[in-house]
Short mmCIF file of C-alpha atoms and ligand atoms in Angstrom, two decimals:
data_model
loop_
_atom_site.label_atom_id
_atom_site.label_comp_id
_atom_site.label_asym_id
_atom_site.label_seq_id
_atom_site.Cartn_x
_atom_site.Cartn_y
_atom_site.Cartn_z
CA UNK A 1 0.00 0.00 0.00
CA UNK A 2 2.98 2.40 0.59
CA UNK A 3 4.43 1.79 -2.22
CA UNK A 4 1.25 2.97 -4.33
CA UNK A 5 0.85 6.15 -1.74
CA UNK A 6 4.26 7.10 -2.80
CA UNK A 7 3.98 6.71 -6.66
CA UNK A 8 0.59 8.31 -6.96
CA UNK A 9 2.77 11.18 -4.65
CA UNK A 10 5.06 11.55 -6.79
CA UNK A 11 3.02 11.81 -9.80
CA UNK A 12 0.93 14.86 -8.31
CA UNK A 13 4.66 15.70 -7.65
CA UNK A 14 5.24 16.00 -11.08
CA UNK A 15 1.98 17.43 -12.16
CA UNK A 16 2.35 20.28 -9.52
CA UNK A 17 6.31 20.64 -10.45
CA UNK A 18 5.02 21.40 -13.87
CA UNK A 19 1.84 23.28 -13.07
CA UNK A 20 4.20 25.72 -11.39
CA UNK A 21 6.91 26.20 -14.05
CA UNK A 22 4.65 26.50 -17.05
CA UNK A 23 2.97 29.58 -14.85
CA UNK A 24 6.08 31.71 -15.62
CA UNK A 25 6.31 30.89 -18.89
CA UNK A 26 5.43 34.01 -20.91
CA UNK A 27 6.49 33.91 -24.95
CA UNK A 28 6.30 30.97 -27.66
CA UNK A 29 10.10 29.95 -27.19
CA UNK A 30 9.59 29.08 -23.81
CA UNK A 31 6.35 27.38 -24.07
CA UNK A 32 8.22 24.65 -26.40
CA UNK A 33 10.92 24.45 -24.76
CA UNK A 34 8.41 23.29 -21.51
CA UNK A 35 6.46 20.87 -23.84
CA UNK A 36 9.84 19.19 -24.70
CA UNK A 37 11.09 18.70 -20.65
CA UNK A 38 7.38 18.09 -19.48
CA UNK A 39 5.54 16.39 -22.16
CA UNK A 40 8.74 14.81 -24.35
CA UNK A 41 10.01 11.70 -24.47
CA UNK A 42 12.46 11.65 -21.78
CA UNK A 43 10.00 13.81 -19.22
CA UNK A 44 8.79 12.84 -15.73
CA UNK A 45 5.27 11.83 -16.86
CA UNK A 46 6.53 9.91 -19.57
CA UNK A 47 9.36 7.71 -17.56
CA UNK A 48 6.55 6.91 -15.25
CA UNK A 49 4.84 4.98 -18.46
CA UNK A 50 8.12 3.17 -19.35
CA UNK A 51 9.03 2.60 -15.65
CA UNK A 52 5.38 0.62 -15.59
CA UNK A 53 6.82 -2.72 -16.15
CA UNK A 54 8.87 -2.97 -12.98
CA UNK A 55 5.42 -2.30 -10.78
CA UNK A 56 3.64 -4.94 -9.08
CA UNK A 57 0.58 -6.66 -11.22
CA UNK A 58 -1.98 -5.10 -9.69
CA UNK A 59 -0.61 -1.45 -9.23
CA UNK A 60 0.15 -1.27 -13.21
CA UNK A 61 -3.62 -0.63 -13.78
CA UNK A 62 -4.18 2.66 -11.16
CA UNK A 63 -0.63 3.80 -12.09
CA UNK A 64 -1.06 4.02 -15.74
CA UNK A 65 -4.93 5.61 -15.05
CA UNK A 66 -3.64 8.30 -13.38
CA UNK A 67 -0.58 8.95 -15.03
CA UNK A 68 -2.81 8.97 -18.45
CA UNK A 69 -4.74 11.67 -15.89
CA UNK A 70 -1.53 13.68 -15.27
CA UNK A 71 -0.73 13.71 -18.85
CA UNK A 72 -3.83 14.94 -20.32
CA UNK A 73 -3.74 17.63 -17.27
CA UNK A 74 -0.74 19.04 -18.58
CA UNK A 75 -1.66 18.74 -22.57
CA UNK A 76 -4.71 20.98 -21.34
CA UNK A 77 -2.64 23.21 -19.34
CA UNK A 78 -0.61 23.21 -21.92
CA UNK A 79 -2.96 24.54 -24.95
CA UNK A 80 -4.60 26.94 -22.99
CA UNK A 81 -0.98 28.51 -22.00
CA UNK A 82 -0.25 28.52 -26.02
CA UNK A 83 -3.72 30.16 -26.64
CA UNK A 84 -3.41 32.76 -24.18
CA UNK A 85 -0.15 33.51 -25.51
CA UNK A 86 -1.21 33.93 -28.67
CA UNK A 87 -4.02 36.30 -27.68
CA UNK A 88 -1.72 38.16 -25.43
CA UNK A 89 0.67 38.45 -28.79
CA UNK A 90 -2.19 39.56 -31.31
CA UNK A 91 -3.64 42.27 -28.89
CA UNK A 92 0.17 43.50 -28.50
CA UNK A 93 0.40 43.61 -32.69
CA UNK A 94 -2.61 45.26 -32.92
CA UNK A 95 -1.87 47.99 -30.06
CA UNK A 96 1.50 48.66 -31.62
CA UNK A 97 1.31 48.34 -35.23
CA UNK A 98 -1.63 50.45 -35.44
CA UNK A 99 -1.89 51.94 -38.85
CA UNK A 100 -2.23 55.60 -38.47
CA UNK A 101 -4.79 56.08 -41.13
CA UNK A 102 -4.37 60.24 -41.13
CA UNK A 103 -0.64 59.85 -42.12
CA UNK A 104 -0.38 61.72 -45.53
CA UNK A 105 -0.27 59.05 -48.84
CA UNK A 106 3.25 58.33 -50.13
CA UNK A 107 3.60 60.05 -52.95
CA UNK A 108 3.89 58.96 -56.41
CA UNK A 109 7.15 59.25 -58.55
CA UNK A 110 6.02 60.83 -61.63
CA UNK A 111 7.85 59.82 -64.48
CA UNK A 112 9.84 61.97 -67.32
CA UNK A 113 10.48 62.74 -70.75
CA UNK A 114 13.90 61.25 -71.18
CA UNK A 115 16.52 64.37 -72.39
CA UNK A 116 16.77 63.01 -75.88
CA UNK A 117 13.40 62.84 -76.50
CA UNK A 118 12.43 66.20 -75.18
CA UNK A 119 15.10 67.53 -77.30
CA UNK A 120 13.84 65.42 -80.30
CA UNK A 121 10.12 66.51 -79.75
CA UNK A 122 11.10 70.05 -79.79
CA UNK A 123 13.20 69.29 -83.25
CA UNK A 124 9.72 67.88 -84.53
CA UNK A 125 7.74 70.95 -83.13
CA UNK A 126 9.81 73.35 -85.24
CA UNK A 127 9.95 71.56 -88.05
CA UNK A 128 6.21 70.65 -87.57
CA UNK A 129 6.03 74.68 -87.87
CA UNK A 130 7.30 74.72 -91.27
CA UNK A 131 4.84 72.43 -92.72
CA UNK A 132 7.26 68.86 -91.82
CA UNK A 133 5.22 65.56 -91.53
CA UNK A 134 6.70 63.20 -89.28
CA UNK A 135 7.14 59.55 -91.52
CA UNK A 136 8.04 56.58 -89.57
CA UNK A 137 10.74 53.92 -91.13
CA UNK A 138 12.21 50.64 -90.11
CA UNK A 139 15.27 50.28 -87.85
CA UNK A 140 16.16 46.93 -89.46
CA UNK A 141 16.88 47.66 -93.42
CA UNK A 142 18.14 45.86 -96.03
CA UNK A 143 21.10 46.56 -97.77
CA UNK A 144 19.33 48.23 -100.82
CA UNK A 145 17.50 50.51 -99.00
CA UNK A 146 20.72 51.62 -96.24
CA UNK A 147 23.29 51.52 -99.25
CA UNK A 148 22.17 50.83 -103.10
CA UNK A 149 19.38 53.33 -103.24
CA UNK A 150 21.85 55.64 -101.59
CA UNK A 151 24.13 55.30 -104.41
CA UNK A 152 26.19 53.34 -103.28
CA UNK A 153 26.20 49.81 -105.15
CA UNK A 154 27.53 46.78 -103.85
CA UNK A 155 31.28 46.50 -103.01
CA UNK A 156 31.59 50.44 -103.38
CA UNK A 157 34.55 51.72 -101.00
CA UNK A 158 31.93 54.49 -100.00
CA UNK A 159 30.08 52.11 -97.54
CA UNK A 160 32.94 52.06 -95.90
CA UNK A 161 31.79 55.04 -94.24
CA UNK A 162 29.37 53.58 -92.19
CA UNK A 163 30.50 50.79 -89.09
CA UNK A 164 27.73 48.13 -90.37
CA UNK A 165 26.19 45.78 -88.11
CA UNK A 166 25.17 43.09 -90.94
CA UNK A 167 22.18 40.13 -89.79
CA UNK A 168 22.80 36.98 -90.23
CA UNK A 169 20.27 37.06 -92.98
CA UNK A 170 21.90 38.20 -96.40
CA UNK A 171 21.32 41.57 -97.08
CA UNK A 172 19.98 42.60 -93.61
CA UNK A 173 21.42 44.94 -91.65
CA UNK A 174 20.84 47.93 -88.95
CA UNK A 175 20.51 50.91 -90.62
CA UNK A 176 23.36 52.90 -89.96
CA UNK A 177 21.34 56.50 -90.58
CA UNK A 178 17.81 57.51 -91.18
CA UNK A 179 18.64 58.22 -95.31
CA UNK A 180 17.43 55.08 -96.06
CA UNK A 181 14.13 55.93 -95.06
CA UNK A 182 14.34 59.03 -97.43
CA UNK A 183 13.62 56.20 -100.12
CA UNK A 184 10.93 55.16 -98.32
CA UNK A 185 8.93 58.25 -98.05
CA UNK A 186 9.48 58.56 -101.97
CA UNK A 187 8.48 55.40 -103.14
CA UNK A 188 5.13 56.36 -100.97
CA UNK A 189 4.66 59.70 -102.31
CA UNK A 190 6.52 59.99 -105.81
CA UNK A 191 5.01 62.23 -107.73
CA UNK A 192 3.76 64.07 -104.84
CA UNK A 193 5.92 67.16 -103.21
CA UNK A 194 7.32 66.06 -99.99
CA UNK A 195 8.36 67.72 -96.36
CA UNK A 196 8.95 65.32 -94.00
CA UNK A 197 11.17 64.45 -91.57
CA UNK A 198 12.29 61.27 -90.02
CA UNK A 199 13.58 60.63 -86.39
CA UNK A 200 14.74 57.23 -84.75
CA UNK A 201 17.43 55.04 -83.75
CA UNK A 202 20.50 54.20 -85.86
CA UNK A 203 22.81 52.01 -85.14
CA UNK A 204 26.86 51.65 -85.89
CA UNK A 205 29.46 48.95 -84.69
CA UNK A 206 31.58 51.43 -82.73
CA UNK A 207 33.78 51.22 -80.33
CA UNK A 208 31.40 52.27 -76.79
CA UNK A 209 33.80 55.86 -75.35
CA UNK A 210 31.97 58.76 -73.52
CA UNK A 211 31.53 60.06 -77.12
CA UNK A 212 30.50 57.10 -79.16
CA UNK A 213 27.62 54.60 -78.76
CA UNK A 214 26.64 51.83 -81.02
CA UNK A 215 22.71 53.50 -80.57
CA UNK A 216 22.07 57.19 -81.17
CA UNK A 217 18.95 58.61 -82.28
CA UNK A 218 18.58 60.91 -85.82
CA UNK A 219 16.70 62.75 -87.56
CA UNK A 220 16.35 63.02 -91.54
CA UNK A 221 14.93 65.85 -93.04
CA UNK A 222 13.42 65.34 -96.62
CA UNK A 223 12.21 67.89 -99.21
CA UNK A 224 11.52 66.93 -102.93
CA UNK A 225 9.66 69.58 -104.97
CA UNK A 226 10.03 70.94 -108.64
CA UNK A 227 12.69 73.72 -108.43
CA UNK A 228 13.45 73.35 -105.06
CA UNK A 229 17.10 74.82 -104.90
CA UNK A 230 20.55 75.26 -102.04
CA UNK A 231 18.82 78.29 -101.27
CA UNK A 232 15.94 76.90 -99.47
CA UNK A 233 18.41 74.61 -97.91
CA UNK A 234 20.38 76.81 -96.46
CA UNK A 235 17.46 79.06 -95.37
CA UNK A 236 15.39 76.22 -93.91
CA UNK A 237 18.40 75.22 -92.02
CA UNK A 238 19.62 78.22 -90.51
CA UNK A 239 15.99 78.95 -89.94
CA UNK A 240 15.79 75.70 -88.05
CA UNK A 241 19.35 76.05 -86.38
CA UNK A 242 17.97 79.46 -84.77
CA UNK A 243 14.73 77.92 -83.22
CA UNK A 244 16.44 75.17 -81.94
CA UNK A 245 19.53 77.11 -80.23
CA UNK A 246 18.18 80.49 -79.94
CA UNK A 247 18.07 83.64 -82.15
CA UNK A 248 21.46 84.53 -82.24
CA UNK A 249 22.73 81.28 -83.22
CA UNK A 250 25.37 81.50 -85.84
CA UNK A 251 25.65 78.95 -88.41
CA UNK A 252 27.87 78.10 -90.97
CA UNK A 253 27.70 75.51 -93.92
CA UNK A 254 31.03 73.71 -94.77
CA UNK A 255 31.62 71.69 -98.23
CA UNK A 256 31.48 68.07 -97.58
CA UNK A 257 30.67 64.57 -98.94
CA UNK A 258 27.87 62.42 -99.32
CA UNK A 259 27.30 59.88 -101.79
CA UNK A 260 23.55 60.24 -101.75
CA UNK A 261 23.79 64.31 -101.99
CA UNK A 262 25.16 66.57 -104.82
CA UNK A 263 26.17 69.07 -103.22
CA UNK A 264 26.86 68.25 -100.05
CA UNK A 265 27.91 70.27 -96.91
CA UNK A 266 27.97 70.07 -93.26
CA UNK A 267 26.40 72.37 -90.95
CA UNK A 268 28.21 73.85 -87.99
CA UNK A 269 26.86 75.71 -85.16
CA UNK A 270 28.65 78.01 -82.87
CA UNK A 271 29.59 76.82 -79.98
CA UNK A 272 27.11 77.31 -77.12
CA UNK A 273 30.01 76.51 -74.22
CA UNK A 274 32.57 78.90 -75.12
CA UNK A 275 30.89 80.98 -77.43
CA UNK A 276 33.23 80.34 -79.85
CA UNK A 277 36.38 81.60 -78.47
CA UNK A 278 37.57 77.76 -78.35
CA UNK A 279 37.21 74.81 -75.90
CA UNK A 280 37.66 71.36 -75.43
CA UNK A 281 34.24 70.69 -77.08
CA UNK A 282 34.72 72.51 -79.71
CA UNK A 283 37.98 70.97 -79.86
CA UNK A 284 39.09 75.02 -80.10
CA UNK A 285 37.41 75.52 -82.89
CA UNK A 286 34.91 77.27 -82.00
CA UNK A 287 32.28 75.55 -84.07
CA UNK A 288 30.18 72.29 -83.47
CA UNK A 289 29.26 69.95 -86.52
CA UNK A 290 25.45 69.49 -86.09
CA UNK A 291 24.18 67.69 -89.48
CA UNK A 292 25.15 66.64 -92.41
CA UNK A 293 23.23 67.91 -95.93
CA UNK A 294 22.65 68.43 -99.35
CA UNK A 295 20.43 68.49 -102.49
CA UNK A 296 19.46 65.06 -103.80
CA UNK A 297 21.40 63.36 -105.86
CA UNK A 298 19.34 62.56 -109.21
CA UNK A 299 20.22 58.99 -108.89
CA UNK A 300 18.74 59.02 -105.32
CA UNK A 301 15.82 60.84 -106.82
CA UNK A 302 15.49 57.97 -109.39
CA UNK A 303 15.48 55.47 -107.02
CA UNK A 304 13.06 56.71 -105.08
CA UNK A 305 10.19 57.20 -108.40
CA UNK A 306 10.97 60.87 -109.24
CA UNK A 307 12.55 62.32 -112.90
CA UNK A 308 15.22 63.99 -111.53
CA UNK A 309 14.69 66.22 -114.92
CA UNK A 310 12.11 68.02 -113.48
CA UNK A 311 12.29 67.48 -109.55
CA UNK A 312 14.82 68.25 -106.92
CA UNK A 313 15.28 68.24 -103.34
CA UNK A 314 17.27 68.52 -100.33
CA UNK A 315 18.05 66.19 -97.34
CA UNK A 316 19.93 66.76 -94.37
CA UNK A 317 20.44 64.34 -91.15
CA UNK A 318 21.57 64.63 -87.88
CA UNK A 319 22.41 63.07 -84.93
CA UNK A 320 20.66 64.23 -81.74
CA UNK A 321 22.87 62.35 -79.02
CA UNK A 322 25.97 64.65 -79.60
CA UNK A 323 23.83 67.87 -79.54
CA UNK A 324 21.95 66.97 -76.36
CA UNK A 325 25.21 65.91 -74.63
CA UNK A 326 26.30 69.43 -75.73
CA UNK A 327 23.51 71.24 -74.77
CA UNK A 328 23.18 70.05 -71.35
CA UNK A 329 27.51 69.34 -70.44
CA UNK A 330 26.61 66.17 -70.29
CA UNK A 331 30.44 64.15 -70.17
CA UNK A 332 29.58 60.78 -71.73
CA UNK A 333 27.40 59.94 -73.88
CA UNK A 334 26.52 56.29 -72.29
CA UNK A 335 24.54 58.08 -69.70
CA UNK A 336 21.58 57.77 -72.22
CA UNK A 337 21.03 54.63 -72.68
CA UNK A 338 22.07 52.69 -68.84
CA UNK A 339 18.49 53.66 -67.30
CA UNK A 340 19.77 55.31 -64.20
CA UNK A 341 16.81 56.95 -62.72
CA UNK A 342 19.57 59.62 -60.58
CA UNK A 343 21.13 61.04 -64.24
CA UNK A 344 17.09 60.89 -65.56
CA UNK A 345 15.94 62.78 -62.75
CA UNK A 346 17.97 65.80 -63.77
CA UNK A 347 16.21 67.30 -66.85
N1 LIG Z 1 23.11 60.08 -93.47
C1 LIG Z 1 24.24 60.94 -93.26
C2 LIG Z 1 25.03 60.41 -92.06
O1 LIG Z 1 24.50 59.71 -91.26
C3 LIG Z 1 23.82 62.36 -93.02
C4 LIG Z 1 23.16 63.00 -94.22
C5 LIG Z 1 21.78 62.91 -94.38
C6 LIG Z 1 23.91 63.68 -95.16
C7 LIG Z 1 21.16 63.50 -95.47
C8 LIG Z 1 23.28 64.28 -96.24
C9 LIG Z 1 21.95 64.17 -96.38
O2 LIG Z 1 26.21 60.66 -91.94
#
């Protein structure tokens, strides 16, 4: 009989041991770690079931009811410990991460007209001023259109002018300027007049330096009218050259060479960062080359569906990366095309 007083003792030993250390427990950690040393495999309650065997026959039967008893005591203590914690945590959430509902909104990052195409809408304003459509063309051209109808056939030295980067299909390439798209415009509208211009990317195997990229945006400018002459050239660009950099602009037109233009010239603006005085810009010139021009060259003009006999025109293109860089002292060019939100944030 003693020896039954004394294990059912120590059982209400245990539960009471356990009772009283499960009180003070007061987060999630220490909740588990309790279950493990009071409910676990090696706990008190637990070696009281294994220890079973060495009790006499007829004490195994009241031992194992009321450990079963103490067991299920404590798995009830125990889940109303882990509820009550978890209350206790959600009222402490909800007291501290209140959302205060009268802070003001974030607000929202408005976006930006990147620089070049600011500057390039405010080339297609002016020129939408002087009675200019605005004629989309293909990036991707074929050789004919970038080169031949240019005139410059096959295996002429004069594509050598133009870093080409060739497809893998034959006679597929990135255009390498917007003239091919002068063709384009012709073949659409021959015998019609034209004014039009033409902006978008070109591209040129080039080494990348702050003053190169292999993308850079242009902008073609097409005319083709009877009697159109170097006169209106000249005046449309200068006209142009004074909207776009302000009324005292000077310009000047310099002899050059195009295959595709007869005569052809380059146009040169004074330079807005010295003045022209001479700087590392302008490379001390005092001038900065902004496009390249000319009057159609009849074979051009054939190409494109028009009798050169009785129709002429002028083209000019020009690059718009170099002039924005100008414009705004921007020192390399790559800036344009990386996407970094901290150099687009500034214009
Ligand atoms: N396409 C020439 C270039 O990229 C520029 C140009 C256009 C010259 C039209 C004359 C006429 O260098």
């Amino acid at each position: 009989m003693a020896e039954k007083e004394e294990a059912l003792q120590n059982l209400e030993k245990i539960k009471a041991d356990a009772l009283a250390v499960l009180e003070d427990v007061a987060n999630q950690e220490s909740l588990e770690a309790w279950r493990v040393s009071h409910l676990g495999r090696s706990s008190p309650v637990m070696g009281v079931f294994s220890s079973m065997g060495s009790l006499d026959k007829d004490l195994r039967p009241v031992m194992g009811k009321a450990a079963n008893e103490v067991r299920q005591a404590l798995e009830t203590a125990f889940e109303e410990k882990r509820q009550l914690l978890e209350a206790q945590a959600l009222k402490k959430a909800l007291e501290t991460e209140q959302q205060d509902v009268t802070l003001p909104g974030r607000p929202i990052a408005h976006g930006r007209l990147h620089p070049l195409t600011q500057v390039l809408r405010r080339i297609t304003r002016i020129f939408g001023d002087m009675g200019f459509q605005v004629y989309p063309s293909p990036e991707v051209e074929t050789d004919d259109y970038n080169f031949t109808y240019l005139n410059m056939p096959p295996y002429h030295p004069a594509r050598d002018m133009w870093d080409t980067f060739y497809t893998k299909t034959e006679g597929v390439l990135l255009r390498t300027h917007t003239s091919p798209g002068q063709i384009r415009v012709m073949r659409d509208r021959a015998p019609e007049p034209i004014r039009a211009i033409l902006p978008g990317a070109t591209m040129r195997y080039e080494q990348l330096s702050a003053r190169s990229e292999i993308e850079f945006a242009q902008v073609e400018v097409l005319v083709i009218g009877e009697n159109v002459t170097f006169a209106e050239l000249k005046g449309t660009l200068e006209d142009f050259a004074r909207r776009l950099f302000g009324e005292d602009a000077r310009t000047r037109l310099r002899p050059s060479h195009f295959p595709f233009t007869e005569p052809s010239a380059e146009m040169d603006v004074g330079c807005f960062v010295c003045g022209g005085e001479g700087c590392p810009v302008c490379k001390e010139t005092g001038w900065l080359e902004i496009l390249g021009c000319g009057m159609v060259h009849p074979v051009v003009l054939e190409y494109g569906g028009y009798d050169p006999e009785k129709f002429s025109g002028f083209a000019a293109g020009m690059g718009i990366d170099r002039s924005t860089l100008m414009r705004y002292r921007i020192d390399d060019i790559r800036y344009f095309r990386n996407n970094d939100i901290r150099f687009l944030r500034q214009f």
